[in-house]
Coordinates of C-alpha atoms and ligand atoms in Angstrom, one line a residue:
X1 CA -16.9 6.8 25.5
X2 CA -13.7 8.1 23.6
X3 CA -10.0 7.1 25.6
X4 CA -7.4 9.7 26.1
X5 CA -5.1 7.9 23.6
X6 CA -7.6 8.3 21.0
X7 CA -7.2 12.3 20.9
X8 CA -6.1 14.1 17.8
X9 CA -3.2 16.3 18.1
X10 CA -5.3 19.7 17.6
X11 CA -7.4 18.9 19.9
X12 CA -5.2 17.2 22.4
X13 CA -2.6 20.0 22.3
X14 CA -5.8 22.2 23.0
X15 CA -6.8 20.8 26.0
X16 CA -3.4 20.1 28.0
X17 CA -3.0 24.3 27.0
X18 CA -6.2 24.9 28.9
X19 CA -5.7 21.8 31.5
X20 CA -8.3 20.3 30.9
X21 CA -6.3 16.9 29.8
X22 CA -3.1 16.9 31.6
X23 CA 0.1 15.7 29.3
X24 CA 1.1 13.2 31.8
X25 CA -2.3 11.3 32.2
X26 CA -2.3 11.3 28.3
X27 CA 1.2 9.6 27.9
X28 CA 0.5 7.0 30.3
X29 CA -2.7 6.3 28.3
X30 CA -0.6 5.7 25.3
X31 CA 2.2 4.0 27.0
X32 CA -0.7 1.2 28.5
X33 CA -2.0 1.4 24.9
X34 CA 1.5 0.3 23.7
X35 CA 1.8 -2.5 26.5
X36 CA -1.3 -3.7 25.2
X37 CA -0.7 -3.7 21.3
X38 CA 2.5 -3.5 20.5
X39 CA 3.3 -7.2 21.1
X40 CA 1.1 -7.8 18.3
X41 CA 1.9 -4.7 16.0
X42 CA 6.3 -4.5 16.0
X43 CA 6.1 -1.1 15.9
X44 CA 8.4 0.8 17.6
X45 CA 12.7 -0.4 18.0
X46 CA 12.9 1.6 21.3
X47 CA 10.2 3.2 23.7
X48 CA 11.6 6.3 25.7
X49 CA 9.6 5.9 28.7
X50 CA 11.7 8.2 31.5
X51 CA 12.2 10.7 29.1
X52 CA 9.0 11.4 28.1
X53 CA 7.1 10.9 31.3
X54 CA 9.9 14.1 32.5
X55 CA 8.8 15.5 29.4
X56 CA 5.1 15.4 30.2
X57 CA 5.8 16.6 34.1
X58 CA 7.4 19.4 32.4
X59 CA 4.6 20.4 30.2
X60 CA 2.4 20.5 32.4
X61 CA 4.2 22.3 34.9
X62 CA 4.5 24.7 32.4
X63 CA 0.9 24.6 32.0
X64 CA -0.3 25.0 36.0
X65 CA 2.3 28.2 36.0
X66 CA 0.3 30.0 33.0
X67 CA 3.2 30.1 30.5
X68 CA 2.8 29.8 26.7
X69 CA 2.4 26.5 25.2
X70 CA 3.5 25.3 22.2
X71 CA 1.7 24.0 19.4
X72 CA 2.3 21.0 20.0
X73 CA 1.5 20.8 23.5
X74 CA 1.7 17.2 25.1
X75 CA 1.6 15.6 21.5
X76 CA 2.5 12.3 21.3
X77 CA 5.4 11.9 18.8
X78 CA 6.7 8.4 17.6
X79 CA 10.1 9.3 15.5
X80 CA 11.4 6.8 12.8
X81 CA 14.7 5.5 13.9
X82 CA 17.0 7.1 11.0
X83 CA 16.6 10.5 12.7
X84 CA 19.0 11.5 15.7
X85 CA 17.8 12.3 19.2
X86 CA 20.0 13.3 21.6
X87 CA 20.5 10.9 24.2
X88 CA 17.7 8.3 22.8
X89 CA 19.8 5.0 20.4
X90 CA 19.3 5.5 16.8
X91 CA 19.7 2.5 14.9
X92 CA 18.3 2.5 11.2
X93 CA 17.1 -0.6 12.0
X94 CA 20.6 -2.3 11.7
X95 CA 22.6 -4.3 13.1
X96 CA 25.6 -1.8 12.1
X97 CA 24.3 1.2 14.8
X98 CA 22.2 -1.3 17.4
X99 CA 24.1 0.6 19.9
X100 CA 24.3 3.9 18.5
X101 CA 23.1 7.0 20.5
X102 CA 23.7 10.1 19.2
X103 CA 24.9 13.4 20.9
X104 CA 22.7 15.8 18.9
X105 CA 19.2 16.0 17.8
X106 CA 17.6 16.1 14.4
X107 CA 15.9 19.7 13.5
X108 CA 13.2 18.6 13.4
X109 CA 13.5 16.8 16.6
X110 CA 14.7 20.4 17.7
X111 CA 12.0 22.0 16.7
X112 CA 9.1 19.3 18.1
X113 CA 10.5 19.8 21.6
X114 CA 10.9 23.6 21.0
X115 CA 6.6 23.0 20.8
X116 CA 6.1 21.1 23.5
X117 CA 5.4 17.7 21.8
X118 CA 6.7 14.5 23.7
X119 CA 9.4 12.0 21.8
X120 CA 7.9 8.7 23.1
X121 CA 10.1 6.7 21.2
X122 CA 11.7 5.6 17.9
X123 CA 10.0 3.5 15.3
X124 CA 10.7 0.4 13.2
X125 CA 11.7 0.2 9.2
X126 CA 13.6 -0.5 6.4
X127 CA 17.0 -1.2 7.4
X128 CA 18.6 2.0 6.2
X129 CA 15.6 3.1 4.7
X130 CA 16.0 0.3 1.7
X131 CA 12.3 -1.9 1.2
X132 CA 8.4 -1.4 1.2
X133 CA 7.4 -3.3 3.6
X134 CA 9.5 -3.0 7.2
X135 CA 10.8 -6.6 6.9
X136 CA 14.5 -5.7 6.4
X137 CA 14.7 -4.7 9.9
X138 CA 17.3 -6.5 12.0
X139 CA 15.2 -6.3 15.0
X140 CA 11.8 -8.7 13.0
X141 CA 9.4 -7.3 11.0
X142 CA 6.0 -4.6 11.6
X143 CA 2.7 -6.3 10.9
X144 CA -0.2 -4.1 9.6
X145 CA -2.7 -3.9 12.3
X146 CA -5.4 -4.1 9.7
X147 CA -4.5 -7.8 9.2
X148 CA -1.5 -9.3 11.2
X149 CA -0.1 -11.6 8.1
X150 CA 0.3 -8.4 6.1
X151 CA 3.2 -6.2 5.8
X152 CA 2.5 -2.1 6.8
X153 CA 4.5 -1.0 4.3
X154 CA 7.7 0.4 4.3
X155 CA 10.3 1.6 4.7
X156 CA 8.2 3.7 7.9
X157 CA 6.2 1.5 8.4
X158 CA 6.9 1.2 12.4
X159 CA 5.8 5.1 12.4
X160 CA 2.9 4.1 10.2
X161 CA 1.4 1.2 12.1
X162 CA 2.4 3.3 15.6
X163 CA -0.2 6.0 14.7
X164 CA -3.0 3.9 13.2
X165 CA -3.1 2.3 16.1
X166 CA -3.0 4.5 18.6
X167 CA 0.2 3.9 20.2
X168 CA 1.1 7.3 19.3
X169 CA -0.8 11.0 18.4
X170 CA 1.5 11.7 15.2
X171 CA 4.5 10.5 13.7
X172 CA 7.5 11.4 11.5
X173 CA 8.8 9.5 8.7
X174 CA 11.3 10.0 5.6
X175 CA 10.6 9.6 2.0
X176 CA 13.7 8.5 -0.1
X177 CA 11.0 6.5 -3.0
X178 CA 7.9 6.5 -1.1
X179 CA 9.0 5.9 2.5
X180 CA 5.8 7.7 4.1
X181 CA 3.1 7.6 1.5
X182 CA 3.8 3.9 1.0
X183 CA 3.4 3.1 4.6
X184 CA 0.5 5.9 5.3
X185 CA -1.5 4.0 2.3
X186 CA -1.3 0.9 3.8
X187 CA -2.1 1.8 7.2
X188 CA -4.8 4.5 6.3
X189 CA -2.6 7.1 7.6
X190 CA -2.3 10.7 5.6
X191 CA 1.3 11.1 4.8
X192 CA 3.1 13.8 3.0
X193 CA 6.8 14.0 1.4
X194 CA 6.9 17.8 1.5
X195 CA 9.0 19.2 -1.2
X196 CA 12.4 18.7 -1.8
X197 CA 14.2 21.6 0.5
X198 CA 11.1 22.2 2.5
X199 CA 12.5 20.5 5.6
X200 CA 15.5 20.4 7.0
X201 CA 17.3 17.0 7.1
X202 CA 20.2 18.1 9.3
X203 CA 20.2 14.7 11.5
X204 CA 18.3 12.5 9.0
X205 CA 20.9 9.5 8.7
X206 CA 21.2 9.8 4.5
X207 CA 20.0 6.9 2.3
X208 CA 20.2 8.9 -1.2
X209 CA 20.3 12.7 0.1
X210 CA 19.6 14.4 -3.1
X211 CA 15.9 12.2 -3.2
X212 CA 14.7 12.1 0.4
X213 CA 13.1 14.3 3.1
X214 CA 11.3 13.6 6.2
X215 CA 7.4 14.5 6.2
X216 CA 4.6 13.7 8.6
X217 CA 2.6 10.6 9.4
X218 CA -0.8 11.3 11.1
X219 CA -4.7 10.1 11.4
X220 CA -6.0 13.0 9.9
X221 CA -5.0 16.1 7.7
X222 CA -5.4 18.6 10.1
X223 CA -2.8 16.7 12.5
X224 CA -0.5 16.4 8.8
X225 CA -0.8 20.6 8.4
X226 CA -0.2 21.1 12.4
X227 CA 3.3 19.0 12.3
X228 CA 4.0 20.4 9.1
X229 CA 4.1 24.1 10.3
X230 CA 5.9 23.0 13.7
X231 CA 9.0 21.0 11.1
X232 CA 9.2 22.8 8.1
X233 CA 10.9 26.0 7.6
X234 CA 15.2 27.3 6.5
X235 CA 17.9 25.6 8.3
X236 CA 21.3 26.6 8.0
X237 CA 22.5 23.2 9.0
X238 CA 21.3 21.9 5.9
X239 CA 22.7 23.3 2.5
X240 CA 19.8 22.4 0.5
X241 CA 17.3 23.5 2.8
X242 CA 15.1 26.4 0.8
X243 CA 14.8 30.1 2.4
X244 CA 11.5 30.6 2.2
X245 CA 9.1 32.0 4.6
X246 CA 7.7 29.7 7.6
X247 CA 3.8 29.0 6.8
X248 CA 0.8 28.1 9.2
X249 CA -0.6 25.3 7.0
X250 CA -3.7 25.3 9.2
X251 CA -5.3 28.3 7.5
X252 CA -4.9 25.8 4.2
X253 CA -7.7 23.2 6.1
X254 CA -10.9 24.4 3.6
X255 CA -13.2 22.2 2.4
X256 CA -13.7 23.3 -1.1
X257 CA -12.3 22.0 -4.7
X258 CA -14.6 24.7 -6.8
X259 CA -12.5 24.9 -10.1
X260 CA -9.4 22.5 -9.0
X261 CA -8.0 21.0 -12.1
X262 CA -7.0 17.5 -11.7
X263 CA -4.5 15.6 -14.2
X264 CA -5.1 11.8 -14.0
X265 CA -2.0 10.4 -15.3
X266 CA -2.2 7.7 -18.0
X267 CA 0.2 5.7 -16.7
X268 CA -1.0 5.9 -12.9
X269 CA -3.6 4.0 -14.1
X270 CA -2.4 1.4 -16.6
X271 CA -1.1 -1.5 -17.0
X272 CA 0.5 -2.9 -13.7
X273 CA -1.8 -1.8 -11.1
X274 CA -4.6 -3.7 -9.7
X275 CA -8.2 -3.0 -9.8
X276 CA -8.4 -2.8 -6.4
X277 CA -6.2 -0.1 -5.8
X278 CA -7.0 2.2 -9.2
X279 CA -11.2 2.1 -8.4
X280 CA -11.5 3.7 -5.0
X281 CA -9.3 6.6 -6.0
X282 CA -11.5 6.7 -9.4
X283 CA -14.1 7.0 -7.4
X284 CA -12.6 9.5 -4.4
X285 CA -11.7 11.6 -8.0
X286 CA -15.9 11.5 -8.7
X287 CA -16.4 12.8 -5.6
X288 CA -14.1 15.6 -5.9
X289 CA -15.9 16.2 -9.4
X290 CA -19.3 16.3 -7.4
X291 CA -17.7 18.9 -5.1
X292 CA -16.6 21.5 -8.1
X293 CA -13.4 20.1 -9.5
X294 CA -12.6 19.2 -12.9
X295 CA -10.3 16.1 -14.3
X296 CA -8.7 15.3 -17.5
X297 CA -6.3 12.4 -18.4
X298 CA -3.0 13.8 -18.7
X299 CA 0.7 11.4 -19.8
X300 CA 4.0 11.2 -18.0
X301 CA 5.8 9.4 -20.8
X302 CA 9.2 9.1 -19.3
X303 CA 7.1 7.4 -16.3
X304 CA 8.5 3.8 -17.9
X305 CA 12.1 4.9 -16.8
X306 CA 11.7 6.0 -13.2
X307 CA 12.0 3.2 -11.9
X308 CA 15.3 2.2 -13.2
X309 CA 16.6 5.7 -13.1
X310 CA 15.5 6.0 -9.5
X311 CA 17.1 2.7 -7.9
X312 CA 20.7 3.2 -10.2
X313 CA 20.6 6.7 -8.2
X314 CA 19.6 5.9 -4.8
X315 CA 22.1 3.0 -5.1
X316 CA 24.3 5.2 -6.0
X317 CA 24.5 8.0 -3.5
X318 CA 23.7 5.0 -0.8
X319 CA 27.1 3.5 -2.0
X320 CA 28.6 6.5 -0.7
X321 CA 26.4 7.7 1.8
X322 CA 26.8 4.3 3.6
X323 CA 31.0 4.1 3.0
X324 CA 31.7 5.7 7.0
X325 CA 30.1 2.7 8.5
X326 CA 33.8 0.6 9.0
X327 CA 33.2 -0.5 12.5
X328 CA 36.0 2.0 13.5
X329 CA 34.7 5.3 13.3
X330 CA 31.0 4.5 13.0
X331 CA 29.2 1.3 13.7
X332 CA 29.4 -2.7 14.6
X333 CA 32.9 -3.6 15.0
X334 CA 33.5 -7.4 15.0
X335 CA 35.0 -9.1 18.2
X336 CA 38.1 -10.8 15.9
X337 CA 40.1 -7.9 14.8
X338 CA 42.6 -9.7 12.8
X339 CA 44.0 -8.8 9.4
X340 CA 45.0 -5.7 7.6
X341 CA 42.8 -2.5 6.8
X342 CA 40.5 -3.7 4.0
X343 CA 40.1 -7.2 6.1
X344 CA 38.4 -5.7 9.2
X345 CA 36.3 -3.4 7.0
X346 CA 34.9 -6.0 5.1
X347 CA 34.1 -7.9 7.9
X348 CA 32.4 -5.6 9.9
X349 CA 30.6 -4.5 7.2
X350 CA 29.5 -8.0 6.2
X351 CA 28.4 -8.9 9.5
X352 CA 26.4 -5.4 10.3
X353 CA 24.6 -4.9 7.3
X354 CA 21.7 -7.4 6.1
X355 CA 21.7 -8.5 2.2
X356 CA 19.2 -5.6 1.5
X357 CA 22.1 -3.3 2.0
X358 CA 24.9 -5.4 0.8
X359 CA 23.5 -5.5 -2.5
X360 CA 22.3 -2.1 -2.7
X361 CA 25.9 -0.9 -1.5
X362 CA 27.3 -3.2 -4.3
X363 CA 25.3 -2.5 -7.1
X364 CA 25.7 1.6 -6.2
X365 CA 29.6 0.8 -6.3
X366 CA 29.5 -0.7 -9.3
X367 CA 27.1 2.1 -11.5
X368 CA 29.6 4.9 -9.7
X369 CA 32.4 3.3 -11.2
X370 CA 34.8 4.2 -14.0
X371 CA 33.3 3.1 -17.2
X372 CA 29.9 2.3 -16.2
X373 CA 29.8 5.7 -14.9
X374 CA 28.1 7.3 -18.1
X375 CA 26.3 4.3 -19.2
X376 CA 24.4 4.3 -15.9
X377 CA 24.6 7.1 -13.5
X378 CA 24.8 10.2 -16.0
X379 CA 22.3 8.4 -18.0
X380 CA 19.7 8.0 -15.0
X381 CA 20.4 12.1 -14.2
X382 CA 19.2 12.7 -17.5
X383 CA 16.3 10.6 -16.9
X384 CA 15.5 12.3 -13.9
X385 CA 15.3 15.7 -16.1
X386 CA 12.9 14.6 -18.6
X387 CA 10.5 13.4 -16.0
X388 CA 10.7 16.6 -14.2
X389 CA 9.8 18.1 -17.4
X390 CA 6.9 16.0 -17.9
X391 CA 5.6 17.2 -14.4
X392 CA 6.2 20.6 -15.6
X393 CA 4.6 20.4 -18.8
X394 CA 1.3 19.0 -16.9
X395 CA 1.3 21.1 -14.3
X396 CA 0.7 24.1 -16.8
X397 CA -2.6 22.3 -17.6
X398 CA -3.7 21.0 -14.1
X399 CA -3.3 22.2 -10.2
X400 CA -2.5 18.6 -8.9
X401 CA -2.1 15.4 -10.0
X402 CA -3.8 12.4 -8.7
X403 CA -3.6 8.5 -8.8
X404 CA -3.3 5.6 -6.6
X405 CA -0.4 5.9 -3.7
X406 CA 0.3 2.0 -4.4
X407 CA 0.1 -0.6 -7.4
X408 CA -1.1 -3.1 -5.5
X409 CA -3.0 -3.9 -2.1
X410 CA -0.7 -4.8 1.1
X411 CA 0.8 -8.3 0.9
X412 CA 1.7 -11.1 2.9
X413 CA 4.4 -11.0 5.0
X414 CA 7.1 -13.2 3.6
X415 CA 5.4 -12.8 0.2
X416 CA 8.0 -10.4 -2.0
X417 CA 10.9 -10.4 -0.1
X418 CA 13.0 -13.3 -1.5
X419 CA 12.3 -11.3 -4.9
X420 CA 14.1 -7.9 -4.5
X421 CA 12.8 -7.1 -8.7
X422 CA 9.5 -7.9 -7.8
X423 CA 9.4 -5.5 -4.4
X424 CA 11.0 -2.5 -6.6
X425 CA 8.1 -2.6 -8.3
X426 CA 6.0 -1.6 -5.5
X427 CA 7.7 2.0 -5.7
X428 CA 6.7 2.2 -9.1
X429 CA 3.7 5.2 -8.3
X430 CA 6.0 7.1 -5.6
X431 CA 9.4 7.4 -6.9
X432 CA 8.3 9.9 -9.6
X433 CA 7.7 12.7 -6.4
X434 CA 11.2 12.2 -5.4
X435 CA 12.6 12.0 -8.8
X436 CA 11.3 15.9 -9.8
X437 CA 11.3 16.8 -5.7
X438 CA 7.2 17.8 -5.9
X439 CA 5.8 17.5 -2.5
X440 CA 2.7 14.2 -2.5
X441 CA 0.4 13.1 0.1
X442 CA -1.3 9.8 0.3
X443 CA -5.0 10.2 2.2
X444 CA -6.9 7.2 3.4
X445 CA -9.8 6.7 0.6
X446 CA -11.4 3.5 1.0
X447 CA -11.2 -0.3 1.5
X448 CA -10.8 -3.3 -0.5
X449 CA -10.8 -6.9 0.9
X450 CA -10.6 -4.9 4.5
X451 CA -7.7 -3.4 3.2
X452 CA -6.9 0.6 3.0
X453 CA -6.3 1.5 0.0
X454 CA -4.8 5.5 -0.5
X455 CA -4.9 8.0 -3.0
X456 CA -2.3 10.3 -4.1
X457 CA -2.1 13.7 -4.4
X458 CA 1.0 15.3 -6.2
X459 CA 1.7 19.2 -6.1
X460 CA 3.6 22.3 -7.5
X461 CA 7.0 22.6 -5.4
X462 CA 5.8 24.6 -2.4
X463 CA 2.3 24.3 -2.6
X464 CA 1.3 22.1 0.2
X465 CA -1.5 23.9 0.7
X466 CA -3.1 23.0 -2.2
X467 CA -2.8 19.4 -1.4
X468 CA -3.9 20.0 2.1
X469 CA -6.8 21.5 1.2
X470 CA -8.0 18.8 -1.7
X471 CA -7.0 16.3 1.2
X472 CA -8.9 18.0 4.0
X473 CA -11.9 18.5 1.0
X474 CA -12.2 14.7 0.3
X475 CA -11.7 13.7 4.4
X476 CA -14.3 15.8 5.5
X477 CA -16.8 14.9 3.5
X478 CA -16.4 11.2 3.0
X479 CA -14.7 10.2 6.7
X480 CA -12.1 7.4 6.1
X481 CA -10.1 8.7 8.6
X482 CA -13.3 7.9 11.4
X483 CA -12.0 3.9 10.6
X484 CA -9.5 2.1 12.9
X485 CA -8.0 -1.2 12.7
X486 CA -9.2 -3.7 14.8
X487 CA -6.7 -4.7 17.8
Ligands
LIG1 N1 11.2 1.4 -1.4 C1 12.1 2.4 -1.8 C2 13.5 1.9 -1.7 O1 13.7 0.9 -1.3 C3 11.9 3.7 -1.1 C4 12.5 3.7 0.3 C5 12.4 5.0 0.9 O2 11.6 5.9 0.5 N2 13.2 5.2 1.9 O3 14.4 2.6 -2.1

């Protein structure tokens, strides 16, 4: 017999609409699921237990008095803890904002409510977004409930482990380098970094702004198109939000490939990634052969400078991005105030950030300055151009392009983290999405040594639906998404 927790969002949201499940027996389902698990798992920072058990009351009191649900109704929602809600702490995972609640909510945290969906609570990562594998938190670590020992992934991985689990329906993440599909892969999540612009990050707290967006984390695609439709769509509150018309991704959810072109880059496949994580998306790509697609090996050849052009710019725009947290208007503020100006920054600042952040704030500082300005900065900008036009060239050849999510298969906790070189190399497959702003999705395809492994799909800006559909395509008819970890 199925539990209540277990529920999809489509087909939760269907049933509290026509009371057959009611929101508030659901959420108590989920929050004994958590009581149960989460010990284990690390997953979420804080749990918003009065808050959403009002929520739920409301929904379905909504419900008994015939008014219009939402699309979202009673939907479970675990929100990574970089993006503001109203009343509920938000603390990047630091030390610096442990006690920081903010006054306003995200858009997107706008519009979930605005659909009836439930915030149950904000998820571990990263501190400030910065790693791969959730480790950097100030609060401990996430372990991947697919093997304790191993890291999730990061930097979402709270919101990543949360949903694979069952300790929430859905989730929401942000992708600076790889921030959803990283974590998605190794939980055997779907995960999507919609296209630059797509959604609104009004009430994301910025890493590297111009890079990142926040995108969906869910067990299957259909839940990925559903939250998509409910988050995406023009803000004014963001100036490099796109004014495009809102979409219902669902009509997107066909299973058919007849005639896809697929462009296997070269270099996804090369040197530096493991067997293990190149041959089930070889063979996920045979399958989508056997269902009418076609592939061809297609090159990226500015692919061997992403990575360095990446991490000089997100350092960068972190370096400034993170300059408001002095402990006076923003942030942890150090019992002994003595000393002038630049003493009681300092302090504060060494105290609440980890060494992640210190270094990344240091090194940004130092490629922004005069000087090294041109020799690093400008010169990873230019970077970032010819890589876009290598996408573009391809993608006059191909529809998508598809290769392994990660290098390598998730890794012990403890393993990479002394070696900050070593863990940038994990981002090695993601970073190029973020670099050219092309929306990718990472889809569950397989396991290796008990160990999900993802494939990912990269798109034409705006044209989520294509990746939906090759997604919901392979899902369907191979069921990766039927597996769950066992707790
Ligand atoms: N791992 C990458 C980094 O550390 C990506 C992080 C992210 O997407 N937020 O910068």
């Amino acid at each position: 017999m199925s539990r209540i927790y277990e529920l999809m969002a489509a087909e939760l949201s269907d049933k509290v609409r026509s009371q057959e499940v009611s929101a508030e027996e659901h959420l108590h389902s989920i929050l004994e699921r958590i009581d149960r698990v989460d010990e284990k798992i690390h997953a979420y920072v804080t749990i918003a237990r009065e808050e959403a058990i009002a929520r739920a009351r409301e929904i379905d009191k909504k419900a008994r008095r015939g008014e219009k649900l939402g699309l979202l109704a009673g939907v479970v929602v675990a929100v990574k803890d970089n993006i503001c809600t109203k009343g509920i702490r938000t603390t990047c995972s630091s030390r610096m904002l442990e006690n920081f609640v903010p006054p306003y909510d995200a858009t997107v945290i706008e519009r979930l409510k605005t659909s009836d969906a439930i915030i149950i609570g904000k998820t571990n990562m990263d501190e400030f977004a910065m790693g791969s594998t959730t480790e950097t938190s100030y609060f401990g670590a996430t372990r991947n409930p697919w093997n304790l020992d191993k890291v999730p992934g990061g930097s979402s991985g709270g919101s990543a482990a949360a949903v694979i689990a069952e300790e929430a329906t859905a989730a929401l993440g942000s992708d600076t380098g790889g921030s959803i599909r990283c974590p998605a892969s190794y939980c055997s999540d779907v995960g999507l970094k919609p296209t630059y612009g797509l959604v609104s990050r009004y009430g994301l707290i910025s890493y590297a702004n111009s890079l990142e967006q926040i995108g969906p984390i869910t067990r299957t695609v259909r839940d990925c198109a559903l939250l998509l439709s409910v988050i995406s769509g023009h803000d004014s509150r963001d100036s490099t939000s796109v004014k495009i018309p809102r979409e219902d991704y669902l009509k997107y959810l066909i299973s058919d490939v007849k005639g896809l072109r697929i462009g296997l880059p070269r270099e996804f496949f090369g040197e530096g990634v493991e067997e293990d994580a190149k041959e089930p998306v070889l063979e996920a790509v045979g399958k989508l052969e056997e269902f009418g697609a076609s592939c061809c090996e297609i090159s990226i050849p500015a692919m061997k400078y992403a990575l360095p052009a990446y991490y000089i710019i997100a350092m960068s725009e972190a370096s400034s991005n993170l300059a408001r947290y002095d402990g006076l208007r923003y942030g942890y503020r150090d019992e002994n105030d003595e000393g002038n100006f630049d003493e009681v920054f300092s302090r504060n600042r060494r105290i609440g950030f980890g060494a992640e952040v210190r270094r990344r704030i240091i090194l940004g500082t130092y490629a922004l300055s005069a000087g090294y300005f041109e020799q690093y900065y400008l010169k990873a900008l230019k970077i970032r151009t010819l890589i876009r036009r290598d996408f573009e060239r391809a993608f006059k050849d191909v529809d998508i392009i598809i290769g392994p999510t990660m290098p390598l298969l998730p890794f012990n906790i403890g393993e990479r983290i002394d070696d900050p070189l070593k863990l940038y190399m994990c981002d090695i497959l993601t970073v190029p999405a973020n670099l050219t702003g092309y929306p990718a999705l990472s889809v569950p395809s397989g396991f290796r040594k008990s160990l999900p492994v993802g494939m990912q799909i990269i798109g034409k800006p705006f044209d989520e639906g294509t990746l939906l559909r090759v997604a919901y395509t392979f899902e369907q008819n191979t069921g990766y998404h039927k597996y769950r970890p066992p707790l």
